[in-house]
Amino acid sequence: MADVQITFLAKPGCHLCDDARVIVRDVLAGLADHPDAPAVTYTELSILDNPALFDEFAEEIPVVMIDGAVHTIWRVEPDRLRTAILERA
């Protein structure tokens, strides 16, 4: 079973980011008890700290990436995220 890297791109003061962060963390917490869930590494980055990320995603945050590929922007659907992570297992 391969590890999965979740990267969450956000910026301070972003209400959509705050909402999405809660959903992502809830999904990851729920997967902890799932027998088929892969190991997940979670990283949160502020686009304000990285000019390249800012240039690419300034109008699209929050962004959830799975293994370096954009999974979703703006609003996170818990079931869709959970399914995508489990499919990586």
PDB file of C-alpha atoms in Angstrom:
ATOM      1  CA  MET A   1       0.000   0.000   0.000  1.00  0.00           C
ATOM      2  CA  ALA A   2       1.502   3.334  -1.061  1.00  0.00           C
ATOM      3  CA  ASP A   3       1.617   6.421   1.107  1.00  0.00           C
ATOM      4  CA  VAL A   4      -0.515   9.361  -0.009  1.00  0.00           C
ATOM      5  CA  GLN A   5       0.621  12.983   0.179  1.00  0.00           C
ATOM      6  CA  ILE A   6      -2.108  15.560   0.783  1.00  0.00           C
ATOM      7  CA  THR A   7      -1.072  19.166   0.252  1.00  0.00           C
ATOM      8  CA  PHE A   8      -3.438  21.925   1.296  1.00  0.00           C
ATOM      9  CA  LEU A   9      -2.803  25.359  -0.219  1.00  0.00           C
ATOM     10  CA  ALA A  10      -4.344  28.299   1.605  1.00  0.00           C
ATOM     11  CA  LYS A  11      -3.668  31.784   2.912  1.00  0.00           C
ATOM     12  CA  PRO A  12      -4.388  33.521   6.200  1.00  0.00           C
ATOM     13  CA  GLY A  13      -7.779  35.195   6.490  1.00  0.00           C
ATOM     14  CA  CYS A  14      -9.409  33.039   3.820  1.00  0.00           C
ATOM     15  CA  HIS A  15     -12.827  31.854   5.072  1.00  0.00           C
ATOM     16  CA  LEU A  16     -13.109  29.216   2.331  1.00  0.00           C
ATOM     17  CA  CYS A  17      -9.708  27.914   3.440  1.00  0.00           C
ATOM     18  CA  ASP A  18     -10.870  27.709   7.048  1.00  0.00           C
ATOM     19  CA  ASP A  19     -13.966  25.743   6.025  1.00  0.00           C
ATOM     20  CA  ALA A  20     -12.021  23.412   3.727  1.00  0.00           C
ATOM     21  CA  ARG A  21      -9.306  22.793   6.324  1.00  0.00           C
ATOM     22  CA  VAL A  22     -11.902  21.454   8.771  1.00  0.00           C
ATOM     23  CA  ILE A  23     -13.306  19.108   6.135  1.00  0.00           C
ATOM     24  CA  VAL A  24      -9.879  17.812   5.090  1.00  0.00           C
ATOM     25  CA  ARG A  25      -8.852  17.192   8.683  1.00  0.00           C
ATOM     26  CA  ASP A  26     -12.158  15.446   9.440  1.00  0.00           C
ATOM     27  CA  VAL A  27     -11.733  13.176   6.411  1.00  0.00           C
ATOM     28  CA  LEU A  28      -8.168  12.320   7.399  1.00  0.00           C
ATOM     29  CA  ALA A  29      -9.201  11.647  11.002  1.00  0.00           C
ATOM     30  CA  GLY A  30     -11.986   9.366   9.791  1.00  0.00           C
ATOM     31  CA  LEU A  31      -9.568   7.404   7.641  1.00  0.00           C
ATOM     32  CA  ALA A  32      -7.406   6.590  10.654  1.00  0.00           C
ATOM     33  CA  ASP A  33      -9.836   3.804  11.582  1.00  0.00           C
ATOM     34  CA  HIS A  34     -10.436   2.591   8.015  1.00  0.00           C
ATOM     35  CA  PRO A  35      -8.783  -0.811   7.424  1.00  0.00           C
ATOM     36  CA  ASP A  36      -7.990  -0.102   3.758  1.00  0.00           C
ATOM     37  CA  ALA A  37      -6.703   3.450   4.183  1.00  0.00           C
ATOM     38  CA  PRO A  38      -3.151   4.214   3.115  1.00  0.00           C
ATOM     39  CA  ALA A  39      -0.745   6.152   5.287  1.00  0.00           C
ATOM     40  CA  VAL A  40      -1.360   9.850   4.655  1.00  0.00           C
ATOM     41  CA  THR A  41       1.085  12.709   4.998  1.00  0.00           C
ATOM     42  CA  TYR A  42      -0.556  16.127   5.317  1.00  0.00           C
ATOM     43  CA  THR A  43       1.203  19.381   4.502  1.00  0.00           C
ATOM     44  CA  GLU A  44      -0.325  22.837   4.599  1.00  0.00           C
ATOM     45  CA  LEU A  45       1.297  25.664   2.653  1.00  0.00           C
ATOM     46  CA  SER A  46       0.456  29.343   2.496  1.00  0.00           C
ATOM     47  CA  ILE A  47       0.554  30.726  -1.023  1.00  0.00           C
ATOM     48  CA  LEU A  48       1.803  33.968   0.520  1.00  0.00           C
ATOM     49  CA  ASP A  49       5.093  32.237   1.373  1.00  0.00           C
ATOM     50  CA  ASN A  50       5.777  31.003  -2.144  1.00  0.00           C
ATOM     51  CA  PRO A  51       5.645  33.361  -5.152  1.00  0.00           C
ATOM     52  CA  ALA A  52       5.248  30.498  -7.643  1.00  0.00           C
ATOM     53  CA  LEU A  53       2.261  29.053  -5.761  1.00  0.00           C
ATOM     54  CA  PHE A  54       0.796  32.535  -5.404  1.00  0.00           C
ATOM     55  CA  ASP A  55       1.088  33.171  -9.155  1.00  0.00           C
ATOM     56  CA  GLU A  56      -0.521  29.836 -10.003  1.00  0.00           C
ATOM     57  CA  PHE A  57      -3.257  29.603  -7.367  1.00  0.00           C
ATOM     58  CA  ALA A  58      -4.033  33.126  -6.097  1.00  0.00           C
ATOM     59  CA  GLU A  59      -7.606  33.012  -7.427  1.00  0.00           C
ATOM     60  CA  GLU A  60      -8.256  29.333  -6.719  1.00  0.00           C
ATOM     61  CA  ILE A  61      -7.582  28.752  -3.041  1.00  0.00           C
ATOM     62  CA  PRO A  62      -8.098  26.662  -1.143  1.00  0.00           C
ATOM     63  CA  VAL A  63      -6.536  23.898  -3.186  1.00  0.00           C
ATOM     64  CA  VAL A  64      -6.285  20.258  -2.156  1.00  0.00           C
ATOM     65  CA  MET A  65      -3.612  18.273  -3.937  1.00  0.00           C
ATOM     66  CA  ILE A  66      -3.183  14.518  -3.823  1.00  0.00           C
ATOM     67  CA  ASP A  67       0.310  13.306  -4.629  1.00  0.00           C
ATOM     68  CA  GLY A  68       1.101  16.627  -6.291  1.00  0.00           C
ATOM     69  CA  ALA A  69      -1.962  16.747  -8.545  1.00  0.00           C
ATOM     70  CA  VAL A  70      -4.827  19.167  -7.981  1.00  0.00           C
ATOM     71  CA  HIS A  71      -7.793  17.296  -6.568  1.00  0.00           C
ATOM     72  CA  THR A  72     -10.118  20.199  -5.875  1.00  0.00           C
ATOM     73  CA  ILE A  73     -10.308  23.953  -5.582  1.00  0.00           C
ATOM     74  CA  TRP A  74     -12.548  26.239  -3.526  1.00  0.00           C
ATOM     75  CA  ARG A  75     -14.888  23.715  -1.890  1.00  0.00           C
ATOM     76  CA  VAL A  76     -13.986  20.259  -0.635  1.00  0.00           C
ATOM     77  CA  GLU A  77     -16.507  17.443  -0.911  1.00  0.00           C
ATOM     78  CA  PRO A  78     -15.724  14.990   1.910  1.00  0.00           C
ATOM     79  CA  ASP A  79     -16.945  11.848   0.142  1.00  0.00           C
ATOM     80  CA  ARG A  80     -15.030  12.678  -3.038  1.00  0.00           C
ATOM     81  CA  LEU A  81     -11.810  13.314  -1.094  1.00  0.00           C
ATOM     82  CA  ARG A  82     -12.206  10.149   0.987  1.00  0.00           C
ATOM     83  CA  THR A  83     -12.817   8.069  -2.142  1.00  0.00           C
ATOM     84  CA  ALA A  84      -9.807   9.554  -3.936  1.00  0.00           C
ATOM     85  CA  ILE A  85      -7.528   8.758  -1.006  1.00  0.00           C
ATOM     86  CA  LEU A  86      -8.832   5.200  -0.652  1.00  0.00           C
ATOM     87  CA  GLU A  87      -8.396   4.598  -4.377  1.00  0.00           C
ATOM     88  CA  ARG A  88      -4.679   5.313  -3.942  1.00  0.00           C
ATOM     89  CA  ALA A  89      -4.353   2.393  -1.524  1.00  0.00           C
TER      90      ALA A  89
END
